[in-house]
XYZ file of C-alpha atoms in Angstrom:
197
model
C 5.577 -20.351 0.860
C 8.365 -18.976 -1.402
C 7.063 -16.773 -4.183
C 4.155 -15.549 -2.092
C 5.979 -13.878 0.804
C 7.074 -10.268 0.328
C 10.502 -9.523 1.728
C 12.007 -6.212 2.770
C 15.632 -5.453 1.938
C 17.802 -2.584 3.106
C 20.133 -0.596 0.862
C 22.897 -3.207 1.254
C 20.719 -6.125 0.180
C 20.228 -7.552 3.670
C 16.857 -8.929 4.744
C 15.298 -6.653 7.305
C 13.205 -7.306 10.378
C 11.571 -4.677 12.561
C 14.393 -4.961 15.101
C 17.116 -3.932 12.666
C 18.396 -0.417 12.220
C 17.160 1.897 9.473
C 18.841 3.377 6.440
C 21.843 5.654 6.525
C 21.171 9.372 6.754
C 23.369 10.516 3.895
C 22.466 13.830 2.265
C 24.023 12.760 -1.037
C 21.895 11.632 -3.946
C 22.897 8.171 -5.044
C 21.243 5.822 -7.477
C 19.899 3.527 -4.757
C 16.917 3.732 -2.449
C 16.918 2.881 1.234
C 14.470 -0.046 1.276
C 12.828 -2.389 -1.215
C 10.051 -4.947 -1.014
C 10.381 -8.078 -3.131
C 8.938 -11.484 -3.811
C 10.887 -14.493 -2.589
C 11.196 -16.644 -5.720
C 10.833 -20.385 -5.484
C 13.725 -22.536 -6.719
C 12.006 -23.438 -9.987
C 11.454 -19.794 -10.985
C 14.941 -18.784 -9.813
C 16.446 -21.557 -11.987
C 14.501 -20.286 -15.017
C 15.808 -16.770 -14.454
C 19.386 -18.037 -13.973
C 19.245 -20.074 -17.170
C 17.922 -17.129 -19.184
C 20.732 -14.894 -17.928
C 23.531 -17.304 -18.913
C 23.891 -15.620 -22.314
C 24.115 -12.106 -20.847
C 26.914 -9.845 -19.701
C 27.291 -9.930 -15.898
C 25.933 -6.363 -15.596
C 22.759 -7.394 -17.439
C 22.031 -10.385 -15.183
C 19.653 -8.619 -12.860
C 15.880 -8.529 -12.380
C 16.155 -4.953 -11.171
C 18.476 -1.982 -11.427
C 20.755 -3.165 -8.615
C 24.069 -4.939 -9.028
C 24.183 -5.873 -5.344
C 23.024 -9.055 -3.659
C 19.366 -8.162 -4.335
C 19.822 -8.130 -8.112
C 17.863 -11.390 -8.521
C 14.957 -10.207 -6.359
C 11.743 -9.114 -8.075
C 11.226 -5.733 -6.419
C 7.644 -4.505 -6.311
C 7.960 -1.532 -3.985
C 10.716 0.829 -2.941
C 11.113 3.329 -0.132
C 13.276 6.409 0.283
C 13.720 7.880 3.773
C 14.951 11.386 4.603
C 15.059 13.465 7.740
C 12.612 16.329 7.727
C 13.953 19.560 6.177
C 16.809 17.912 4.281
C 17.959 19.519 1.058
C 17.405 16.430 -1.081
C 13.856 15.476 -2.005
C 13.109 11.780 -1.396
C 10.756 11.751 -4.412
C 13.700 12.684 -6.660
C 15.747 9.789 -5.288
C 12.833 7.412 -5.818
C 12.327 8.677 -9.384
C 16.014 8.086 -10.183
C 15.694 4.498 -8.906
C 12.465 3.854 -10.837
C 14.014 5.327 -13.974
C 16.824 2.784 -13.637
C 14.272 -0.030 -13.555
C 12.512 1.346 -16.625
C 15.809 1.388 -18.557
C 16.479 -2.209 -17.452
C 12.994 -3.309 -18.548
C 13.297 -1.615 -21.938
C 16.764 -3.152 -22.462
C 15.392 -6.662 -21.867
C 12.173 -5.877 -23.790
C 10.058 -6.576 -20.718
C 6.505 -5.295 -20.376
C 6.439 -1.828 -18.792
C 2.668 -1.394 -18.495
C 2.391 -2.149 -14.766
C 2.600 0.982 -12.574
C 5.262 0.641 -9.893
C 4.589 2.041 -6.399
C 7.090 3.870 -4.264
C 7.021 5.277 -0.750
C 8.795 8.341 0.572
C 9.278 9.134 4.236
C 10.232 12.639 5.253
C 10.460 13.011 9.003
C 7.178 11.660 10.350
C 5.290 12.095 7.040
C 4.810 9.083 4.771
C 3.670 9.405 1.141
C 3.233 7.068 -1.799
C 3.510 7.590 -5.555
C 2.983 5.566 -8.699
C 5.606 5.494 -11.440
C 4.613 4.595 -14.989
C 6.348 4.280 -18.310
C 5.353 6.927 -20.830
C 6.301 7.602 -24.428
C 9.156 9.897 -23.399
C 10.260 8.314 -20.139
C 8.878 8.023 -16.639
C 5.770 9.669 -15.172
C 5.232 10.023 -11.441
C 1.718 10.355 -10.014
C 1.801 11.728 -6.507
C 2.958 12.021 -3.876
C -0.210 11.120 -1.962
C -0.346 11.110 1.831
C -0.029 7.672 3.385
C -0.044 8.850 7.013
C 2.313 10.093 9.696
C 3.940 8.710 12.776
C 2.925 11.620 15.009
C -0.463 10.089 15.846
C -1.908 6.649 16.446
C -4.414 7.186 13.617
C -1.582 8.131 11.244
C 0.387 5.019 12.179
C -2.690 2.875 11.555
C -3.106 4.442 8.092
C 0.543 3.704 7.293
C 0.218 0.073 8.394
C -3.010 -0.313 6.404
C -1.326 1.150 3.309
C 1.727 -1.100 3.698
C -0.552 -4.110 4.066
C -2.316 -3.153 0.819
C 1.067 -2.815 -0.899
C 2.188 -6.264 0.300
C -1.109 -7.767 -0.881
C -0.687 -6.051 -4.268
C 2.859 -7.411 -4.523
C 1.802 -10.974 -3.722
C -1.135 -10.906 -6.172
C -1.158 -8.324 -8.976
C 2.622 -7.943 -9.218
C 3.168 -11.701 -8.909
C 0.672 -12.338 -11.732
C 2.426 -9.734 -13.908
C 5.842 -11.223 -13.026
C 4.739 -14.744 -13.994
C 3.120 -13.576 -17.219
C 5.981 -11.373 -18.394
C 9.296 -12.095 -16.654
C 8.991 -15.855 -16.094
C 7.679 -16.274 -19.660
C 10.612 -14.140 -20.894
C 13.004 -16.389 -18.966
C 11.480 -19.521 -20.477
C 11.695 -18.019 -23.967
C 15.341 -16.971 -23.500
C 16.623 -20.202 -21.924
C 19.532 -21.395 -24.107
C 19.175 -24.947 -22.713
C 15.826 -25.345 -24.440
C 16.730 -23.473 -27.630
C 15.589 -20.044 -26.476
C 16.776 -16.806 -28.008
C 19.657 -14.771 -26.644
C 19.087 -11.268 -25.277
């Protein structure tokens, strides 16, 4: 059912299935991550968001820090993938991305109290971190080991952790999204006399 099913998007905003290819292996640091997990909004909620954004500049009409086709997707988890022994640290890339979301949330005066998870993959090693708003910016807790793909037990731990993340996205994040972002959209809907901005 829309709104309850987490989706996975690649860096170009395309929906991903397990048969599709992975992220590009660029050594450059950009402002985007390789993968994101998001809720699939139902039409009613998407219409509320669209109506609230009608009074905004085109670059502000996004639920996340992306200006690509995934800009209207409520992202609840992000992933950065690097080959082992690359110069760039995937945690840095993830922190840049999460910092962009924090700036977006502050700009729209959205609640920033919910910690946002992120996953880094470096070679066969998977880790997770939590990113939280603090008085002077963004705080990262982690990275914590999620597992590795060099053993069956490690793969099972990764799958278990991803399942927990999807469950968290469909419950805790969805509750937060309804309480803060959907309510914000209803409040800022010009069609019903809502405020601008």
